[in-house]
PDB file of C-alpha atoms and ligand atoms in Angstrom:
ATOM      1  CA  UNK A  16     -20.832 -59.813 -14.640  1.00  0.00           C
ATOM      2  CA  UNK A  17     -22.730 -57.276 -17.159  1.00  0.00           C
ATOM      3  CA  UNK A  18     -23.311 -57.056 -20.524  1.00  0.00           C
ATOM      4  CA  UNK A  19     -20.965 -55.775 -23.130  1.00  0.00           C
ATOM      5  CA  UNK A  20     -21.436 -54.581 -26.740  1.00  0.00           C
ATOM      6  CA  UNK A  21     -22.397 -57.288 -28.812  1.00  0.00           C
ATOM      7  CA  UNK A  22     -21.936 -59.910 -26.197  1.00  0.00           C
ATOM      8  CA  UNK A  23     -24.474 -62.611 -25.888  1.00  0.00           C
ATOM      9  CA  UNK A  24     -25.980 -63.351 -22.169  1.00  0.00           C
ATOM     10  CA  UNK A  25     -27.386 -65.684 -20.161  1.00  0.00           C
ATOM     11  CA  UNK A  26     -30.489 -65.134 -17.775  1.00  0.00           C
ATOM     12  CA  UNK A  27     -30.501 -67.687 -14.649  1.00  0.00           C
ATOM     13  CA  UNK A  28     -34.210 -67.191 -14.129  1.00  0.00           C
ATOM     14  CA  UNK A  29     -36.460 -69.219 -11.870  1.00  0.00           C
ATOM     15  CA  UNK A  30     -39.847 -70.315 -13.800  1.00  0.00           C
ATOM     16  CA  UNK A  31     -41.283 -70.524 -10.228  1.00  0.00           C
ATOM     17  CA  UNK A  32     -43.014 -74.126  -9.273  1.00  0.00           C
ATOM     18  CA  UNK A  33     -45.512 -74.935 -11.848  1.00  0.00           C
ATOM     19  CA  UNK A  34     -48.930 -72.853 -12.060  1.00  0.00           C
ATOM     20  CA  UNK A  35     -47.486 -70.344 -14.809  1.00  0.00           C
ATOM     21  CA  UNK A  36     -49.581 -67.581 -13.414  1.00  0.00           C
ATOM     22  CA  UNK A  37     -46.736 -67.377 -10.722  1.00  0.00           C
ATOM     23  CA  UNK A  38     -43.826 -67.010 -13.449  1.00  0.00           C
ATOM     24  CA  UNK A  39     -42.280 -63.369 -12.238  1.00  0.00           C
ATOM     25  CA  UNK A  40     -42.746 -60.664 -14.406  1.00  0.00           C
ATOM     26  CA  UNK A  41     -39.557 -60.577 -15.589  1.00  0.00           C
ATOM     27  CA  UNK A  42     -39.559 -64.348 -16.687  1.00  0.00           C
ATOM     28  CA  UNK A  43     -42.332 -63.588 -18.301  1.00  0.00           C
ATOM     29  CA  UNK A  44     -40.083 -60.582 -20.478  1.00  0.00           C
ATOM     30  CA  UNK A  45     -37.102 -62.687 -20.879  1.00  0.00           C
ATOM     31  CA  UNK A  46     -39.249 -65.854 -22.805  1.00  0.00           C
ATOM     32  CA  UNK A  47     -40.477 -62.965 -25.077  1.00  0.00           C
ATOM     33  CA  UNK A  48     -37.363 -61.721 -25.566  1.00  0.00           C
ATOM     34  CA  UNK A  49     -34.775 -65.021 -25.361  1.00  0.00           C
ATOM     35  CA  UNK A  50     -33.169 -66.104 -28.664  1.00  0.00           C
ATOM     36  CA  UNK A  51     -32.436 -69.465 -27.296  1.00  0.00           C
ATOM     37  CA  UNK A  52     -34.234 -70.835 -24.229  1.00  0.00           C
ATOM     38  CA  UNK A  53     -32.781 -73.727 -22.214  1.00  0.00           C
ATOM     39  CA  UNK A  54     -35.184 -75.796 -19.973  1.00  0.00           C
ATOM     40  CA  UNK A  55     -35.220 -78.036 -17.813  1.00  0.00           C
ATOM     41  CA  UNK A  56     -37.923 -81.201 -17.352  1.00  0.00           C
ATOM     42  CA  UNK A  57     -39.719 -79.262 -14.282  1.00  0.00           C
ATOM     43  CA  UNK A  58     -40.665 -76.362 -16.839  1.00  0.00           C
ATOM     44  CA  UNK A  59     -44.296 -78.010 -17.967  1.00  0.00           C
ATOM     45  CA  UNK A  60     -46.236 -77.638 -20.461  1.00  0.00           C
ATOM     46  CA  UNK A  61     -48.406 -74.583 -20.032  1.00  0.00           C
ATOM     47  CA  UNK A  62     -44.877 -72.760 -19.364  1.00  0.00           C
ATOM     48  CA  UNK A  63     -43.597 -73.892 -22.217  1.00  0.00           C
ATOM     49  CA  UNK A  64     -46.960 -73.174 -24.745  1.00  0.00           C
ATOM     50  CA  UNK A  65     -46.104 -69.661 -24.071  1.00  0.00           C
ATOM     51  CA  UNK A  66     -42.508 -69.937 -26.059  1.00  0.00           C
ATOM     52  CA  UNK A  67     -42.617 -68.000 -29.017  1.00  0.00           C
ATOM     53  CA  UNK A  68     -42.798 -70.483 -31.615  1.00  0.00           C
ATOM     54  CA  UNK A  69     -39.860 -68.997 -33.414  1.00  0.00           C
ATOM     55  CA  UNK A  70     -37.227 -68.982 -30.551  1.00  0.00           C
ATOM     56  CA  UNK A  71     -34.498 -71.987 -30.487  1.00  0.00           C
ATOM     57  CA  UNK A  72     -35.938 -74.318 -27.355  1.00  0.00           C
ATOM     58  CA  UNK A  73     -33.483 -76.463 -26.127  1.00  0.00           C
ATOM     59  CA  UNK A  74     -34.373 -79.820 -23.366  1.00  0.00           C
ATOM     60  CA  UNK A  75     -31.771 -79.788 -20.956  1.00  0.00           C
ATOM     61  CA  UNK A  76     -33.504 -81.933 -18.519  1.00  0.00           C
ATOM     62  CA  UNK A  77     -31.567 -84.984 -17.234  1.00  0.00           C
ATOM     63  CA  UNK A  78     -32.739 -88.126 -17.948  1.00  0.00           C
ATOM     64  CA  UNK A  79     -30.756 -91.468 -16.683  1.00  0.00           C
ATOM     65  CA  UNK A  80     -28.433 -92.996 -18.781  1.00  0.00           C
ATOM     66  CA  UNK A  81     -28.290 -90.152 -21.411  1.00  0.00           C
ATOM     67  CA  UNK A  82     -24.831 -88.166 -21.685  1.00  0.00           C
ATOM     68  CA  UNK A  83     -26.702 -85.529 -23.800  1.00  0.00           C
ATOM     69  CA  UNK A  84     -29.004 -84.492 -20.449  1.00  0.00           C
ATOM     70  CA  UNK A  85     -25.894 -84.016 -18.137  1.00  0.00           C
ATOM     71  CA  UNK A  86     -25.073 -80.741 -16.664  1.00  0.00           C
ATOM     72  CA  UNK A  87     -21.703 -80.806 -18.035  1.00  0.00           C
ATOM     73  CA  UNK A  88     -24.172 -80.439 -21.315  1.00  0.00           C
ATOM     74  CA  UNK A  89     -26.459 -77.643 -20.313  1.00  0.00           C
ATOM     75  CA  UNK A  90     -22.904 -75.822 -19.153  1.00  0.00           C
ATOM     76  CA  UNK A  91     -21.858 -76.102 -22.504  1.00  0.00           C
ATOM     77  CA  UNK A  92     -24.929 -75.105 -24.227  1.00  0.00           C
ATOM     78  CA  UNK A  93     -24.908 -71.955 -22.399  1.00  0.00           C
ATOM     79  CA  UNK A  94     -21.093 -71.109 -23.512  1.00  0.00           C
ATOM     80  CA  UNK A  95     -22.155 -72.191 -26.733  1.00  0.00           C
ATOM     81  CA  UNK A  96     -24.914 -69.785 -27.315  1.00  0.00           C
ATOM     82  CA  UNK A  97     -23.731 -66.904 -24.984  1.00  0.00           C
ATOM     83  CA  UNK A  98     -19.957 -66.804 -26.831  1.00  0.00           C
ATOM     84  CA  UNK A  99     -22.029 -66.833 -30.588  1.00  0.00           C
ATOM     85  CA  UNK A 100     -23.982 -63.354 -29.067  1.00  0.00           C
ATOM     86  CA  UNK A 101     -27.507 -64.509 -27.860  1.00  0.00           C
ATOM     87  CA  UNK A 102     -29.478 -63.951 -25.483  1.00  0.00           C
ATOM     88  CA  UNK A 103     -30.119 -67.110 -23.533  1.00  0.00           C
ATOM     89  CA  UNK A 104     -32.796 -67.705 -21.636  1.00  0.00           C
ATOM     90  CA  UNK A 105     -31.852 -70.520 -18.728  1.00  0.00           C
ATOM     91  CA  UNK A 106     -35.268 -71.538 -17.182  1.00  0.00           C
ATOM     92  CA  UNK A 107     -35.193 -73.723 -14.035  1.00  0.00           C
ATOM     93  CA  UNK A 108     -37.971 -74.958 -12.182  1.00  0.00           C
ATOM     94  CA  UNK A 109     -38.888 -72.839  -8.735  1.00  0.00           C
ATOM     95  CA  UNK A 110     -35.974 -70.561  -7.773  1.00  0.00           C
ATOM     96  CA  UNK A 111     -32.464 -71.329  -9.488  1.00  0.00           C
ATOM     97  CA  UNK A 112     -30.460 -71.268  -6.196  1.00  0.00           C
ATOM     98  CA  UNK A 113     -32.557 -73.656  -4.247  1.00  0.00           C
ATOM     99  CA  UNK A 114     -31.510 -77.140  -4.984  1.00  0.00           C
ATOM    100  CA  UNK A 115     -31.308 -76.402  -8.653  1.00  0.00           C
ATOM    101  CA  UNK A 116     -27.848 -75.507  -9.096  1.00  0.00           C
ATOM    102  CA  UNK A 117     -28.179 -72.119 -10.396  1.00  0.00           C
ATOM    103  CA  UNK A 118     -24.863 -71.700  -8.653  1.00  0.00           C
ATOM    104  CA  UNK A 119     -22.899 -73.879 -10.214  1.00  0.00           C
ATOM    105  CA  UNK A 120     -24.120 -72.567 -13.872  1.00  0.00           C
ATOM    106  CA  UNK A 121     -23.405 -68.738 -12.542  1.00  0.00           C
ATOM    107  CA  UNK A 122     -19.655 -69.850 -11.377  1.00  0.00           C
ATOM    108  CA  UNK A 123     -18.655 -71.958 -14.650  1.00  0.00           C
ATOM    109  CA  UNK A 124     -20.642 -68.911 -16.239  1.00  0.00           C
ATOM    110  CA  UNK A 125     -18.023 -66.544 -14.228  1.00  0.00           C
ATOM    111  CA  UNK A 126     -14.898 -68.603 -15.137  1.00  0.00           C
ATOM    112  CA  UNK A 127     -15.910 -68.575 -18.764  1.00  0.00           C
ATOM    113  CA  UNK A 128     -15.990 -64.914 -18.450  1.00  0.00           C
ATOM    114  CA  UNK A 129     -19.489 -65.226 -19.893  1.00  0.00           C
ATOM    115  CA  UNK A 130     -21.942 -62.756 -18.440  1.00  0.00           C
ATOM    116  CA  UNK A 131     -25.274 -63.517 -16.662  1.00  0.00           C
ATOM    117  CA  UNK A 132     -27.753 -62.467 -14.328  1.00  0.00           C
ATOM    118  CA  UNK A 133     -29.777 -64.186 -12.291  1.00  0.00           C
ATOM    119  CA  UNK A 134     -33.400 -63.932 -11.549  1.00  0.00           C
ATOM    120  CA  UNK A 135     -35.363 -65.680  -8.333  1.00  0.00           C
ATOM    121  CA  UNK A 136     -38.218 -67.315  -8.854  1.00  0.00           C
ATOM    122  CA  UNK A 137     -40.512 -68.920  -6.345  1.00  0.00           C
ATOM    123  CA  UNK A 138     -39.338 -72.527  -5.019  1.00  0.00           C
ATOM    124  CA  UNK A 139     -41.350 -75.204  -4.741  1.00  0.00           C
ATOM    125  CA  UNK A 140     -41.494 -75.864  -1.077  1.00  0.00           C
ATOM    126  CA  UNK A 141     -42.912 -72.149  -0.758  1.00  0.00           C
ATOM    127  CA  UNK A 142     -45.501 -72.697  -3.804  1.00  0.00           C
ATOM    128  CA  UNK A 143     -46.621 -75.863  -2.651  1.00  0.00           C
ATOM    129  CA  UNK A 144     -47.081 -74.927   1.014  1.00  0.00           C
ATOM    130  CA  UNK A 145     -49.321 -72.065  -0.189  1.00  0.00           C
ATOM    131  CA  UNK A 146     -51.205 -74.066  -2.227  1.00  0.00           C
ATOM    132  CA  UNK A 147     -52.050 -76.388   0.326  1.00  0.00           C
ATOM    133  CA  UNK A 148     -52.803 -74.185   2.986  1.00  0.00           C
ATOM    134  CA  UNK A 149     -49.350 -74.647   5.109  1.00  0.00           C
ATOM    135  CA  UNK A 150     -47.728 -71.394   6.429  1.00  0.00           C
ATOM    136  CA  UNK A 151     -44.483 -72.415   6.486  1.00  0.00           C
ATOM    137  CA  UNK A 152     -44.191 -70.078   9.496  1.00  0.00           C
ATOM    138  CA  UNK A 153     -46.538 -69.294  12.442  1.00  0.00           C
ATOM    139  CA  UNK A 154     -46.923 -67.571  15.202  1.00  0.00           C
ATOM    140  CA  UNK A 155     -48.510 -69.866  17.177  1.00  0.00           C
ATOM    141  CA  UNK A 156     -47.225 -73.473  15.503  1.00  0.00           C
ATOM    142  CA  UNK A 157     -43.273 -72.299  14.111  1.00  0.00           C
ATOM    143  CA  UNK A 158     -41.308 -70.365  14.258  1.00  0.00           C
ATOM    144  CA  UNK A 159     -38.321 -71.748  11.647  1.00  0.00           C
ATOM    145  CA  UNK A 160     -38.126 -73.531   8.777  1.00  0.00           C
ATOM    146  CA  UNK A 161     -35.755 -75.415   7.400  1.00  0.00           C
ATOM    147  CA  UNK A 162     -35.406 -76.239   3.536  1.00  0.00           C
ATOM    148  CA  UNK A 163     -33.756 -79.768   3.039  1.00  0.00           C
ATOM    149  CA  UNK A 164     -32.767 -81.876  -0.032  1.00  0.00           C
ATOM    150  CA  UNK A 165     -33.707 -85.576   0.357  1.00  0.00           C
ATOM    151  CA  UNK A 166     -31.729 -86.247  -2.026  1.00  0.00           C
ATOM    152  CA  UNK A 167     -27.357 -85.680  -1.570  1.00  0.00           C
ATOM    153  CA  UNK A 168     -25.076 -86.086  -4.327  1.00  0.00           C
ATOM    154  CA  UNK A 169     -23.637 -89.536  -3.679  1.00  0.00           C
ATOM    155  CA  UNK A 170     -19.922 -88.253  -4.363  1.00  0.00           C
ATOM    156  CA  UNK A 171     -19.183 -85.883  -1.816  1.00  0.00           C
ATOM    157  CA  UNK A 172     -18.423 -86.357   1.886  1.00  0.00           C
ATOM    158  CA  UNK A 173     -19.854 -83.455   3.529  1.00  0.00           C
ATOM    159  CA  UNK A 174     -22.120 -81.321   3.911  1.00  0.00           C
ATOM    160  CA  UNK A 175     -24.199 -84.189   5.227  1.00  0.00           C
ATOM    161  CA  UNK A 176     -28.047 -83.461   6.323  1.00  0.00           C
ATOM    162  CA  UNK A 177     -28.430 -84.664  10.028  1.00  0.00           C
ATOM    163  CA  UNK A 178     -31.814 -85.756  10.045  1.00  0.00           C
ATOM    164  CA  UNK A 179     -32.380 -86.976  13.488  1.00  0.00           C
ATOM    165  CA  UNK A 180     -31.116 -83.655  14.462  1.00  0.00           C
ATOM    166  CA  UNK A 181     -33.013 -81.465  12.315  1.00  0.00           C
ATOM    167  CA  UNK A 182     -36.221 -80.919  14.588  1.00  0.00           C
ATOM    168  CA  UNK A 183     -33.440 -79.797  17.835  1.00  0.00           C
ATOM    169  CA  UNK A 184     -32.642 -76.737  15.659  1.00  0.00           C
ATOM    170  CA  UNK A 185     -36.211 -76.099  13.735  1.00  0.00           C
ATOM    171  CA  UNK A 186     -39.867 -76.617  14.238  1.00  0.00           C
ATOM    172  CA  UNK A 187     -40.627 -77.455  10.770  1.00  0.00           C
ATOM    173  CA  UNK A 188     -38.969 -79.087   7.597  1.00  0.00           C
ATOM    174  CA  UNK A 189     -39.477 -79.182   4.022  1.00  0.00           C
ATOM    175  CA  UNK A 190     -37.962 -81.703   2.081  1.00  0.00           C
ATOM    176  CA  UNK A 191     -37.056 -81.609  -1.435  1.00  0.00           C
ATOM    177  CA  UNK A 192     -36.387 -84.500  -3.793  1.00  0.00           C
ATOM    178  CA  UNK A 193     -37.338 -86.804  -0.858  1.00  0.00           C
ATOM    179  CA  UNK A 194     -40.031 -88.980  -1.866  1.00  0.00           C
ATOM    180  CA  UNK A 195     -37.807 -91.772  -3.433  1.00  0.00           C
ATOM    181  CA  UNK A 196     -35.684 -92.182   0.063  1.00  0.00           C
ATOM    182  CA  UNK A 197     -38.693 -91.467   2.007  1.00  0.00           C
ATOM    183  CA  UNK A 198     -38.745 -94.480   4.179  1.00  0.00           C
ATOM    184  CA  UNK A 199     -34.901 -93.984   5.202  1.00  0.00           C
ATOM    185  CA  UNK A 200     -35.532 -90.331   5.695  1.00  0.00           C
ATOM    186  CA  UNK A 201     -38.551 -90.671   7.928  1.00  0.00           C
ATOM    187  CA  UNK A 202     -37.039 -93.413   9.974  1.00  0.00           C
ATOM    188  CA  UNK A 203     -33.610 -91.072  10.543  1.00  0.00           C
ATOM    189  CA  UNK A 204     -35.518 -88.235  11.706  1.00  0.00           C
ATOM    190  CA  UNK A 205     -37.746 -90.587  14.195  1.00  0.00           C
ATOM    191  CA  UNK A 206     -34.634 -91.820  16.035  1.00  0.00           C
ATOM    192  CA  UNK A 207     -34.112 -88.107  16.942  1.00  0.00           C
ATOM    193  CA  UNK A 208     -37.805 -87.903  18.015  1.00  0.00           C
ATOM    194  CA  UNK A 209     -39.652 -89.063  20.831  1.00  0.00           C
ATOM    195  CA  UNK A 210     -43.184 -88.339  19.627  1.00  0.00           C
ATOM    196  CA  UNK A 211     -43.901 -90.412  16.334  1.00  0.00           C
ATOM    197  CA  UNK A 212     -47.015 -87.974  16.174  1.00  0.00           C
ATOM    198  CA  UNK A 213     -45.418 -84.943  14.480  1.00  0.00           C
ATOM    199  CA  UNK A 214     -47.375 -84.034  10.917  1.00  0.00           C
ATOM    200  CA  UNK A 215     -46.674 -84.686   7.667  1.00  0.00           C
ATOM    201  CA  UNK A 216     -47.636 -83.843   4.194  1.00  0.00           C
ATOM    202  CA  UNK A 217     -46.795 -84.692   0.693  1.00  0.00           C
ATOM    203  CA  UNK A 218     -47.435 -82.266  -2.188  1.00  0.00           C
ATOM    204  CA  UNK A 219     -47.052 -83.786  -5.385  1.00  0.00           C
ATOM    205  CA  UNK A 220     -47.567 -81.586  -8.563  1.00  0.00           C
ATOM    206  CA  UNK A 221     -47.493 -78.299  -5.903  1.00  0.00           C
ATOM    207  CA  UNK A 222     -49.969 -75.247  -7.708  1.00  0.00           C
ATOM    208  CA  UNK A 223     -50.515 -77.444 -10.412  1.00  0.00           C
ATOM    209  CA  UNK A 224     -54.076 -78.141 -11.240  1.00  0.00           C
ATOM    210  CA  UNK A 225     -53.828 -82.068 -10.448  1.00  0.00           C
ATOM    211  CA  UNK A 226     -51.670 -80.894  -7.327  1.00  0.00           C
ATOM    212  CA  UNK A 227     -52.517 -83.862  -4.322  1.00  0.00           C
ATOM    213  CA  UNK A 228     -52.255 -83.814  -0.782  1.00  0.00           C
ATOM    214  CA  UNK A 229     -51.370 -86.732   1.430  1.00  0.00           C
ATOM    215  CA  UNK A 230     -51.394 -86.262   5.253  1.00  0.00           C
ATOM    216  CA  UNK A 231     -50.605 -88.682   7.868  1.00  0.00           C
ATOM    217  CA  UNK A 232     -47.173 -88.754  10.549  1.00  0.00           C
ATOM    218  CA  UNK A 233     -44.000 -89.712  10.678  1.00  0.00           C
ATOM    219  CA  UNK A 234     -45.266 -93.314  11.956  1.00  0.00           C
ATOM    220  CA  UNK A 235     -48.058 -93.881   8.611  1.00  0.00           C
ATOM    221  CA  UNK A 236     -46.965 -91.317   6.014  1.00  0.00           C
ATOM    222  CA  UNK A 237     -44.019 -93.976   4.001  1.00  0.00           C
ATOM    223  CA  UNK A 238     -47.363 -96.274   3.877  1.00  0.00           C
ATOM    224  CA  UNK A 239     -49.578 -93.778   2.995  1.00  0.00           C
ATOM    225  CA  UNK A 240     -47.335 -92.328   0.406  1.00  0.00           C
ATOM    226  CA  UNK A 241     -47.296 -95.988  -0.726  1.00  0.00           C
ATOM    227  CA  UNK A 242     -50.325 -96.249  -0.978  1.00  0.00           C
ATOM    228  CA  UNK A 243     -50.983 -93.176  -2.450  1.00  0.00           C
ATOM    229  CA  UNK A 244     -48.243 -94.083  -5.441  1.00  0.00           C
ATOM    230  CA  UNK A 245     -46.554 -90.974  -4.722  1.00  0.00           C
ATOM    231  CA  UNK A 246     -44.581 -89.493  -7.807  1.00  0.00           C
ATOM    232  CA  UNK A 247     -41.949 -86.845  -8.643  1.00  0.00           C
ATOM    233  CA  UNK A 248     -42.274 -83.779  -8.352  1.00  0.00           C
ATOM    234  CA  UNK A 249     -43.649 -83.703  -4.875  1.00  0.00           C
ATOM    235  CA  UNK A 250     -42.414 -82.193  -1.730  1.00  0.00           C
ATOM    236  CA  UNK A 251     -42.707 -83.476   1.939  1.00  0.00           C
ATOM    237  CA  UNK A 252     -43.421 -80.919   4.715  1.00  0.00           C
ATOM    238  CA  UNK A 253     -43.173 -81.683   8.058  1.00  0.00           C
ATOM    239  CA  UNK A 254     -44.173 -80.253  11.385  1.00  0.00           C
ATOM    240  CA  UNK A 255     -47.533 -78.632  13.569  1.00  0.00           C
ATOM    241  CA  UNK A 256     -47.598 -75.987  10.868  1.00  0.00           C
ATOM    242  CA  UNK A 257     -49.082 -79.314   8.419  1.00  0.00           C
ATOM    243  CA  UNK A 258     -52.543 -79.432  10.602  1.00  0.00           C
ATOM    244  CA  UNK A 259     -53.166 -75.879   9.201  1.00  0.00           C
ATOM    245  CA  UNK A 260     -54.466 -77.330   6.170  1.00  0.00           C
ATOM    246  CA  UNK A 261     -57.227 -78.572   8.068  1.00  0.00           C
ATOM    247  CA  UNK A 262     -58.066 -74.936   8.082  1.00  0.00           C
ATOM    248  CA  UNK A 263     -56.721 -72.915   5.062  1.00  0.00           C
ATOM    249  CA  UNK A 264     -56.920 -75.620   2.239  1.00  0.00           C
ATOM    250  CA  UNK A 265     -58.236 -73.409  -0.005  1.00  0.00           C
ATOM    251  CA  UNK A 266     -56.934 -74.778  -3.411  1.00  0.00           C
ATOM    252  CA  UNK A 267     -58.883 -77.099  -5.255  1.00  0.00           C
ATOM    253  CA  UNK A 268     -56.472 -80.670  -4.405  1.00  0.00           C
ATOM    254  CA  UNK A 269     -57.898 -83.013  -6.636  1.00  0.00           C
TER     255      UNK A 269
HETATM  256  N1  SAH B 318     -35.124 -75.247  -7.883  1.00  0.00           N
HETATM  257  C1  SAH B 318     -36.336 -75.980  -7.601  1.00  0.00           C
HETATM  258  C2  SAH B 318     -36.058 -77.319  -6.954  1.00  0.00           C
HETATM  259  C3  SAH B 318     -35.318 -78.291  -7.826  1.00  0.00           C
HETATM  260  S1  SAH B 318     -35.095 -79.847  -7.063  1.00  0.00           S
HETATM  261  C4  SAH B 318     -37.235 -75.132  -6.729  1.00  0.00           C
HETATM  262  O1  SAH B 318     -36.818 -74.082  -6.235  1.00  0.00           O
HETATM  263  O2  SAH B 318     -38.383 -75.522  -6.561  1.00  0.00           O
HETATM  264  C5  SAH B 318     -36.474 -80.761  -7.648  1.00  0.00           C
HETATM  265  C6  SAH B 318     -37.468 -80.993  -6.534  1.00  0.00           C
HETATM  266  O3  SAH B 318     -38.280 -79.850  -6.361  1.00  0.00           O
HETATM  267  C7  SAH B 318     -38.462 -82.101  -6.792  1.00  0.00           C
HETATM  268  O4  SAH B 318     -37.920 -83.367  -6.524  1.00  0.00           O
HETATM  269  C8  SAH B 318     -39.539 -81.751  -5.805  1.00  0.00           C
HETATM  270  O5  SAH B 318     -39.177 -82.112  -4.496  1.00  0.00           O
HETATM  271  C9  SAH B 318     -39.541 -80.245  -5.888  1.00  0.00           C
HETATM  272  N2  SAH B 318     -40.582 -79.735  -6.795  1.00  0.00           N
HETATM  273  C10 SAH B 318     -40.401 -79.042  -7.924  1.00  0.00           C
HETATM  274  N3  SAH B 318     -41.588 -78.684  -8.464  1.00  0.00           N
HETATM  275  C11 SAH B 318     -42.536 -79.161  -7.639  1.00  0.00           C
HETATM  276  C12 SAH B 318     -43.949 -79.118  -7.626  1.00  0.00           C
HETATM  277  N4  SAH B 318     -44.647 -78.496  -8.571  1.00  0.00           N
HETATM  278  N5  SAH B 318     -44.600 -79.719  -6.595  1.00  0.00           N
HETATM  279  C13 SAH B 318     -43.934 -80.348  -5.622  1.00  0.00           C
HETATM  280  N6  SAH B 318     -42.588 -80.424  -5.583  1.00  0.00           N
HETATM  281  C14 SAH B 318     -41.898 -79.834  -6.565  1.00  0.00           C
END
């Protein structure tokens, strides 16, 4: 929906995955120009030193337990602001329509008649692969990709990922949110596998400057991650395309 007079706005914009040099262009515009900016706890702290210091900054990121960080809270916020005539910067980490529900804040944004537009930004699983030296596509070692949440809200039935069939349909897989269920996840996907030998990585803190790598396969990685003491953010890649960072690892990975 667009803009009319005196109407305030919201701006679904992707803050892309971490290294701030990689905010878009217009991101950069829009936390200039914001009156109120709404983040969420993926937007870090070099992102967020270049706030103005006189714009409104509100922390919408969820934290257990507290009703304030729920997104029945940010959705609010955003009617709040937009319906008194601001302009509303909503930042979300990565892209905001890749796991980050950047669609459900455009549709309650539609039903509330509130208007908005929506700017991509890059995800995660793209920076991170970069950053470590993964194409996520290759001519010689895949050929698709598949982007996967590890992580399903526990309330709804369906659409449920099939992870021992993912690798029938694609040659490579990158997983978001899935270091917490790792060890379930890795052992679904191996039932559909013959070969235990297929690649892995785990990017935590992806274009960051204490980004790490962890590499193993799907039969050591859930100990090596252990061991490792993988933490949020990080995402898990999976497939031939991972051995490329033998190669191409051309970011300094700590
Ligand atoms: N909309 C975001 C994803 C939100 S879901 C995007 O497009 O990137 C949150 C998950 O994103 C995290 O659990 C993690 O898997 C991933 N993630 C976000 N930032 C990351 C980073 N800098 N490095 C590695 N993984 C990251």
């Amino acid at each position: 929906m667009k803009r009319k007079d005196n109407t305030g706005i919201v701006y679904i914009c992707g803050a892309g995955p971490g290294d701030p040099k990689l905010l878009t262009v217009r991101a950069q515009e829009l936390i200039k120009q914001a009156e109120v900016i709404l983040y969420d706890r993926l937007i870090g702290k070099e992102i967020i030193e270049l706030f103005p210091e006189l714009t409104e900054k509100v922390y919408v990121g969820r934290n257990i337990g507290d009703p304030t960080t729920h997104q029945n809270y940010t959705n609010e916020l955003m009617i709040k602001y937009a319906k008194m005539g601001k302009t509303v910067l909503r930042l979300k980490g990565g892209d905001p329509f890749i796991f980050g529900r950047g669609g459900e804040e455009a549709e309650i944004l539609t039903e509330n008649k509130i208007p908005f537009e929506i700017i991509p930004g890059i995800t995660s699983g793209i920076g991170a692969a970069i950053y470590s030296g993964i194409p996520l596509t290759h001519r010689r070692y895949g050929s698709s990709v598949a982007f996967v949440t590890g992580h399903e809200d526990p309330e709804k039935k369906s659409p449920e990922v099939k992870w021992e069939k993912l690798f029938d349909a694609v040659d490579s897989v990158v997983i978001y949110m899935g270091t917490e269920k790792l060890e379930i996840i890795i052992e679904k996907i191996k039932k559909g596998l013959k070969s235990h030998n297929k690649p892995v990585a785990i990017v935590q803190n992806g274009t960051l400057k204490n980004q790490k790598i962890i590499r193993g396969n799907l039969d050591n990685i859930v100990l090596l991650a252990h061991q490792a003491k993988v933490t949020p953010p990080a995402i898990v890649i999976i497939g031939d395309i991972v051995n490329l960072n033998d190669k191409i690892n051309w970011y300094n990975n700590g």
